[in-house]
């Protein structure tokens, strides 16, 4: 695990973005941990969050033309990543996002920002079963753009529809790379290193044994 990944876990714990307990996921699975990116909820948090996303993206070395942040949670994330790329990596990247409701007046349409074209880097919070990513793919494909990759904060490393992880399925189905700042494996390593609450660690490992890859 890299230093920035450890720092990211600490940041998420400090902000209670990463919590332990009993949570029902969108997929219906009952998880002993949850990552709520909406709790990165101040200006400083967002600035810091963008630096982590930008670092993971630059390190992955994937070529792309624009960042796309799907509504709603992807919007501030793509925006702050674009700012961090400009301020900390001297990369000025176009970005855009969608509205959930199409507008029929003013500029119209349901996309805001740069044109959704070329190689798109999809930026979002979490991939569990991959449903949210597939919805975004429909928007990208409908605009004739290509998916260059997906960038998320945490890869929960859970099975998708079959035996592969949801992320492996996305990589296979869309021929792209998925990059995450941290994975469940990193979180388990961190919890082990800290030697904290053994019940928490046990619950996370049991969940991984049931739904993980
Ligand atoms: P999938 O669409 O199943 O990949 O789940 C991704 C979505 O689940 C995210 O965009 C969140 O809305 C939500 N989610 C979290 O935010 N954090 C988690 O730790 C787990 C989930 C989830 O419900 O799976």
mmCIF file of C-alpha atoms and ligand atoms in Angstrom:
data_model
loop_
_atom_site.group_PDB
_atom_site.id
_atom_site.type_symbol
_atom_site.label_atom_id
_atom_site.label_comp_id
_atom_site.label_asym_id
_atom_site.label_seq_id
_atom_site.Cartn_x
_atom_site.Cartn_y
_atom_site.Cartn_z
ATOM 1 C CA UNK A 1 0.000 0.000 0.000
ATOM 2 C CA UNK A 2 1.290 3.460 -0.893
ATOM 3 C CA UNK A 3 1.530 6.316 1.609
ATOM 4 C CA UNK A 4 -1.247 8.276 -0.108
ATOM 5 C CA UNK A 5 -3.575 5.264 0.121
ATOM 6 C CA UNK A 6 -2.980 4.974 3.865
ATOM 7 C CA UNK A 7 -3.567 8.726 4.193
ATOM 8 C CA UNK A 8 -6.787 8.375 2.240
ATOM 9 C CA UNK A 9 -8.106 5.659 4.593
ATOM 10 C CA UNK A 10 -7.235 7.879 7.568
ATOM 11 C CA UNK A 11 -8.971 10.837 5.944
ATOM 12 C CA UNK A 12 -12.116 8.748 5.291
ATOM 13 C CA UNK A 13 -12.150 7.417 8.876
ATOM 14 C CA UNK A 14 -11.618 10.884 10.327
ATOM 15 C CA UNK A 15 -14.564 12.264 8.331
ATOM 16 C CA UNK A 16 -16.696 9.177 9.093
ATOM 17 C CA UNK A 17 -17.029 8.640 5.363
ATOM 18 C CA UNK A 18 -15.863 5.135 6.146
ATOM 19 C CA UNK A 19 -17.971 3.571 8.875
ATOM 20 C CA UNK A 20 -18.385 0.169 10.451
ATOM 21 C CA UNK A 21 -21.732 -1.278 11.537
ATOM 22 C CA UNK A 22 -24.582 -2.880 9.603
ATOM 23 C CA UNK A 23 -25.562 -1.346 6.290
ATOM 24 C CA UNK A 24 -27.902 -2.487 3.546
ATOM 25 C CA UNK A 25 -26.401 -1.820 0.133
ATOM 26 C CA UNK A 26 -28.105 -0.905 -3.118
ATOM 27 C CA UNK A 27 -27.573 -4.539 -4.142
ATOM 28 C CA UNK A 28 -29.464 -5.725 -1.035
ATOM 29 C CA UNK A 29 -26.299 -7.161 0.517
ATOM 30 C CA UNK A 30 -25.797 -6.467 4.212
ATOM 31 C CA UNK A 31 -22.357 -4.978 4.657
ATOM 32 C CA UNK A 32 -20.327 -4.447 7.864
ATOM 33 C CA UNK A 33 -18.820 -1.277 6.394
ATOM 34 C CA UNK A 34 -20.006 1.613 4.254
ATOM 35 C CA UNK A 35 -18.274 4.378 2.345
ATOM 36 C CA UNK A 36 -20.383 7.554 2.173
ATOM 37 C CA UNK A 37 -18.500 10.020 -0.039
ATOM 38 C CA UNK A 38 -21.192 12.658 0.638
ATOM 39 C CA UNK A 39 -19.568 13.253 4.028
ATOM 40 C CA UNK A 40 -16.544 14.855 2.385
ATOM 41 C CA UNK A 41 -18.626 17.945 2.863
ATOM 42 C CA UNK A 42 -16.455 21.034 3.289
ATOM 43 C CA UNK A 43 -14.300 23.013 0.921
ATOM 44 C CA UNK A 44 -11.101 21.683 2.427
ATOM 45 C CA UNK A 45 -12.369 18.086 2.292
ATOM 46 C CA UNK A 46 -13.230 18.430 -1.372
ATOM 47 C CA UNK A 47 -9.874 19.992 -2.190
ATOM 48 C CA UNK A 48 -8.126 17.143 -0.415
ATOM 49 C CA UNK A 49 -10.350 14.524 -2.008
ATOM 50 C CA UNK A 50 -9.516 15.859 -5.456
ATOM 51 C CA UNK A 51 -5.801 15.485 -4.761
ATOM 52 C CA UNK A 52 -6.251 11.784 -3.933
ATOM 53 C CA UNK A 53 -8.280 11.126 -7.083
ATOM 54 C CA UNK A 54 -5.780 13.057 -9.201
ATOM 55 C CA UNK A 55 -2.873 11.152 -7.701
ATOM 56 C CA UNK A 56 -4.474 7.762 -8.419
ATOM 57 C CA UNK A 57 -5.317 8.867 -11.961
ATOM 58 C CA UNK A 58 -1.858 10.198 -12.763
ATOM 59 C CA UNK A 59 -0.247 7.083 -11.298
ATOM 60 C CA UNK A 60 -2.451 4.819 -13.466
ATOM 61 C CA UNK A 61 -1.066 6.535 -16.589
ATOM 62 C CA UNK A 62 -4.230 5.978 -18.655
ATOM 63 C CA UNK A 63 -4.753 8.229 -21.674
ATOM 64 C CA UNK A 64 -8.073 10.063 -21.748
ATOM 65 C CA UNK A 65 -9.583 13.248 -23.174
ATOM 66 C CA UNK A 66 -12.123 14.259 -20.578
ATOM 67 C CA UNK A 67 -13.493 13.533 -17.114
ATOM 68 C CA UNK A 68 -17.165 12.660 -16.792
ATOM 69 C CA UNK A 69 -18.884 12.870 -13.385
ATOM 70 C CA UNK A 70 -22.303 11.182 -13.311
ATOM 71 C CA UNK A 71 -25.086 12.901 -11.323
ATOM 72 C CA UNK A 72 -25.154 13.377 -8.449
ATOM 73 C CA UNK A 73 -22.195 12.196 -6.447
ATOM 74 C CA UNK A 74 -19.862 12.050 -9.423
ATOM 75 C CA UNK A 75 -20.275 15.774 -10.115
ATOM 76 C CA UNK A 76 -18.267 17.334 -7.255
ATOM 77 C CA UNK A 77 -15.754 14.488 -7.493
ATOM 78 C CA UNK A 78 -15.024 15.015 -11.192
ATOM 79 C CA UNK A 79 -14.890 18.770 -10.603
ATOM 80 C CA UNK A 80 -12.437 18.637 -7.728
ATOM 81 C CA UNK A 81 -10.321 16.063 -9.596
ATOM 82 C CA UNK A 82 -10.118 18.432 -12.574
ATOM 83 C CA UNK A 83 -9.059 21.274 -10.248
ATOM 84 C CA UNK A 84 -6.414 19.093 -8.543
ATOM 85 C CA UNK A 85 -5.031 17.954 -11.907
ATOM 86 C CA UNK A 86 -4.649 21.595 -12.934
ATOM 87 C CA UNK A 87 -3.213 22.834 -9.649
ATOM 88 C CA UNK A 88 -0.992 19.925 -8.662
ATOM 89 C CA UNK A 89 -0.127 18.126 -11.912
ATOM 90 C CA UNK A 90 -0.202 20.932 -14.467
ATOM 91 C CA UNK A 91 -2.832 19.061 -16.502
ATOM 92 C CA UNK A 92 -5.781 21.075 -17.809
ATOM 93 C CA UNK A 93 -8.438 18.500 -18.547
ATOM 94 C CA UNK A 94 -11.966 19.167 -19.858
ATOM 95 C CA UNK A 95 -14.814 17.801 -17.754
ATOM 96 C CA UNK A 96 -18.553 17.382 -17.990
ATOM 97 C CA UNK A 97 -21.492 15.982 -16.060
ATOM 98 C CA UNK A 98 -25.104 15.031 -16.674
ATOM 99 C CA UNK A 99 -28.376 16.222 -15.213
ATOM 100 C CA UNK A 100 -30.828 13.603 -14.048
ATOM 101 C CA UNK A 101 -33.697 15.604 -15.572
ATOM 102 C CA UNK A 102 -33.341 16.778 -19.177
ATOM 103 C CA UNK A 103 -33.860 20.529 -19.571
ATOM 104 C CA UNK A 104 -36.188 21.770 -22.302
ATOM 105 C CA UNK A 105 -35.324 25.473 -22.139
ATOM 106 C CA UNK A 106 -32.159 27.582 -22.074
ATOM 107 C CA UNK A 107 -29.245 25.600 -23.465
ATOM 108 C CA UNK A 108 -31.355 22.389 -23.286
ATOM 109 C CA UNK A 109 -30.063 18.846 -23.138
ATOM 110 C CA UNK A 110 -28.885 16.907 -20.146
ATOM 111 C CA UNK A 111 -25.120 17.426 -20.283
ATOM 112 C CA UNK A 112 -23.209 20.334 -18.772
ATOM 113 C CA UNK A 113 -19.587 21.337 -19.331
ATOM 114 C CA UNK A 114 -17.237 20.257 -22.111
ATOM 115 C CA UNK A 115 -18.561 18.116 -24.986
ATOM 116 C CA UNK A 116 -18.860 14.447 -24.060
ATOM 117 C CA UNK A 117 -16.597 13.085 -26.797
ATOM 118 C CA UNK A 118 -13.361 11.203 -27.271
ATOM 119 C CA UNK A 119 -11.861 8.982 -24.572
ATOM 120 C CA UNK A 120 -13.857 9.429 -21.403
ATOM 121 C CA UNK A 121 -12.601 8.879 -17.863
ATOM 122 C CA UNK A 122 -15.662 8.153 -15.748
ATOM 123 C CA UNK A 123 -15.222 9.459 -12.197
ATOM 124 C CA UNK A 124 -17.476 8.236 -9.384
ATOM 125 C CA UNK A 125 -17.513 7.312 -5.698
ATOM 126 C CA UNK A 126 -17.895 3.549 -5.279
ATOM 127 C CA UNK A 127 -18.340 0.431 -7.374
ATOM 128 C CA UNK A 128 -20.135 -2.419 -5.642
ATOM 129 C CA UNK A 129 -22.127 -4.439 -8.173
ATOM 130 C CA UNK A 130 -21.471 -2.075 -11.081
ATOM 131 C CA UNK A 131 -25.064 -0.932 -11.693
ATOM 132 C CA UNK A 132 -24.322 2.801 -11.440
ATOM 133 C CA UNK A 133 -21.375 2.478 -13.851
ATOM 134 C CA UNK A 134 -23.505 0.679 -16.420
ATOM 135 C CA UNK A 135 -26.064 3.498 -16.345
ATOM 136 C CA UNK A 136 -23.290 6.017 -17.047
ATOM 137 C CA UNK A 137 -21.999 3.847 -19.877
ATOM 138 C CA UNK A 138 -25.345 4.240 -21.622
ATOM 139 C CA UNK A 139 -24.911 8.032 -21.571
ATOM 140 C CA UNK A 140 -21.340 7.790 -22.891
ATOM 141 C CA UNK A 141 -22.308 5.382 -25.672
ATOM 142 C CA UNK A 142 -25.402 7.411 -26.619
ATOM 143 C CA UNK A 143 -23.058 10.356 -27.251
ATOM 144 C CA UNK A 144 -20.738 8.287 -29.434
ATOM 145 C CA UNK A 145 -17.859 8.663 -26.962
ATOM 146 C CA UNK A 146 -15.527 5.873 -25.792
ATOM 147 C CA UNK A 147 -14.830 4.805 -22.254
ATOM 148 C CA UNK A 148 -11.102 5.144 -21.517
ATOM 149 C CA UNK A 149 -11.380 4.107 -17.893
ATOM 150 C CA UNK A 150 -13.207 4.395 -14.601
ATOM 151 C CA UNK A 151 -11.852 6.130 -11.511
ATOM 152 C CA UNK A 152 -13.441 5.527 -8.100
ATOM 153 C CA UNK A 153 -12.461 6.061 -4.471
ATOM 154 C CA UNK A 154 -12.994 2.498 -3.335
ATOM 155 C CA UNK A 155 -13.213 -0.817 -5.097
ATOM 156 C CA UNK A 156 -15.263 -2.999 -2.763
ATOM 157 C CA UNK A 157 -13.989 -6.071 -4.664
ATOM 158 C CA UNK A 158 -17.355 -7.781 -4.645
ATOM 159 C CA UNK A 159 -18.705 -10.271 -7.117
ATOM 160 C CA UNK A 160 -20.813 -8.769 -9.863
ATOM 161 C CA UNK A 161 -23.333 -10.937 -11.683
ATOM 162 C CA UNK A 162 -21.099 -13.993 -11.903
ATOM 163 C CA UNK A 163 -17.839 -15.119 -10.387
ATOM 164 C CA UNK A 164 -15.805 -12.092 -11.484
ATOM 165 C CA UNK A 165 -15.760 -8.919 -9.436
ATOM 166 C CA UNK A 166 -18.065 -6.133 -10.590
ATOM 167 C CA UNK A 167 -14.959 -4.223 -11.636
ATOM 168 C CA UNK A 168 -13.544 -7.143 -13.603
ATOM 169 C CA UNK A 169 -16.904 -7.406 -15.389
ATOM 170 C CA UNK A 170 -16.820 -3.703 -16.272
ATOM 171 C CA UNK A 171 -13.224 -4.085 -17.537
ATOM 172 C CA UNK A 172 -14.206 -7.100 -19.613
ATOM 173 C CA UNK A 173 -17.476 -5.678 -20.985
ATOM 174 C CA UNK A 174 -16.180 -2.214 -21.837
ATOM 175 C CA UNK A 175 -12.520 -2.990 -22.539
ATOM 176 C CA UNK A 176 -11.253 -0.386 -20.099
ATOM 177 C CA UNK A 177 -9.220 -0.168 -16.928
ATOM 178 C CA UNK A 178 -10.813 0.605 -13.566
ATOM 179 C CA UNK A 179 -8.666 2.554 -11.124
ATOM 180 C CA UNK A 180 -9.443 3.031 -7.446
ATOM 181 C CA UNK A 181 -7.687 5.026 -4.743
ATOM 182 C CA UNK A 182 -8.099 2.067 -2.375
ATOM 183 C CA UNK A 183 -9.628 -1.398 -2.447
ATOM 184 C CA UNK A 184 -11.205 -3.558 0.231
ATOM 185 C CA UNK A 185 -7.878 -5.425 0.329
ATOM 186 C CA UNK A 186 -6.082 -2.182 1.274
ATOM 187 C CA UNK A 187 -8.645 -1.522 3.983
ATOM 188 C CA UNK A 188 -8.180 -5.014 5.452
ATOM 189 C CA UNK A 189 -4.388 -4.538 5.399
ATOM 190 C CA UNK A 190 -4.783 -1.190 7.144
ATOM 191 C CA UNK A 191 -7.075 -2.625 9.847
ATOM 192 C CA UNK A 192 -4.651 -5.493 10.419
ATOM 193 C CA UNK A 193 -1.701 -3.106 10.699
ATOM 194 C CA UNK A 194 -3.553 -0.960 13.217
ATOM 195 C CA UNK A 195 -4.490 -3.996 15.296
ATOM 196 C CA UNK A 196 -7.751 -2.249 16.246
ATOM 197 C CA UNK A 197 -11.177 -3.733 16.919
ATOM 198 C CA UNK A 198 -10.956 -7.489 16.139
ATOM 199 C CA UNK A 199 -14.741 -7.771 15.747
ATOM 200 C CA UNK A 200 -14.713 -5.129 13.011
ATOM 201 C CA UNK A 201 -11.921 -6.849 11.156
ATOM 202 C CA UNK A 202 -13.608 -10.241 11.592
ATOM 203 C CA UNK A 203 -16.911 -8.931 10.214
ATOM 204 C CA UNK A 204 -15.214 -7.357 7.190
ATOM 205 C CA UNK A 205 -13.318 -10.573 6.469
ATOM 206 C CA UNK A 206 -16.474 -12.683 6.826
ATOM 207 C CA UNK A 207 -18.266 -10.381 4.388
ATOM 208 C CA UNK A 208 -15.373 -10.644 1.967
ATOM 209 C CA UNK A 209 -15.493 -14.441 2.225
ATOM 210 C CA UNK A 210 -19.197 -14.366 1.309
ATOM 211 C CA UNK A 211 -19.335 -11.741 -1.441
ATOM 212 C CA UNK A 212 -15.738 -11.024 -2.356
ATOM 213 C CA UNK A 213 -13.695 -12.398 -5.197
HETATM 214 P P1 LIG B 1 -23.306 -0.310 -7.595
HETATM 215 O O1 LIG B 1 -24.229 0.478 -8.488
HETATM 216 O O2 LIG B 1 -23.931 -1.598 -7.077
HETATM 217 O O3 LIG B 1 -21.941 -0.525 -8.187
HETATM 218 O O4 LIG B 1 -23.132 0.521 -6.254
HETATM 219 C C1 LIG B 1 -22.531 1.750 -6.254
HETATM 220 C C2 LIG B 1 -23.382 2.731 -5.477
HETATM 221 O O5 LIG B 1 -23.749 2.190 -4.205
HETATM 222 C C3 LIG B 1 -22.672 3.977 -5.127
HETATM 223 O O6 LIG B 1 -22.717 4.923 -6.163
HETATM 224 C C4 LIG B 1 -23.414 4.406 -3.856
HETATM 225 O O7 LIG B 1 -24.621 5.046 -4.166
HETATM 226 C C5 LIG B 1 -23.744 3.128 -3.144
HETATM 227 N N1 LIG B 1 -22.762 2.692 -2.090
HETATM 228 C C6 LIG B 1 -21.928 3.587 -1.444
HETATM 229 O O8 LIG B 1 -22.004 4.795 -1.617
HETATM 230 N N2 LIG B 1 -20.977 3.140 -0.563
HETATM 231 C C7 LIG B 1 -20.814 1.834 -0.251
HETATM 232 O O9 LIG B 1 -19.927 1.488 0.556
HETATM 233 C C8 LIG B 1 -21.683 0.910 -0.873
HETATM 234 C C9 LIG B 1 -22.678 1.342 -1.754
HETATM 235 C C10 LIG B 1 -23.664 0.370 -2.211
HETATM 236 O O10 LIG B 1 -24.868 0.569 -1.959
HETATM 237 O O11 LIG B 1 -23.241 -0.675 -2.742
#
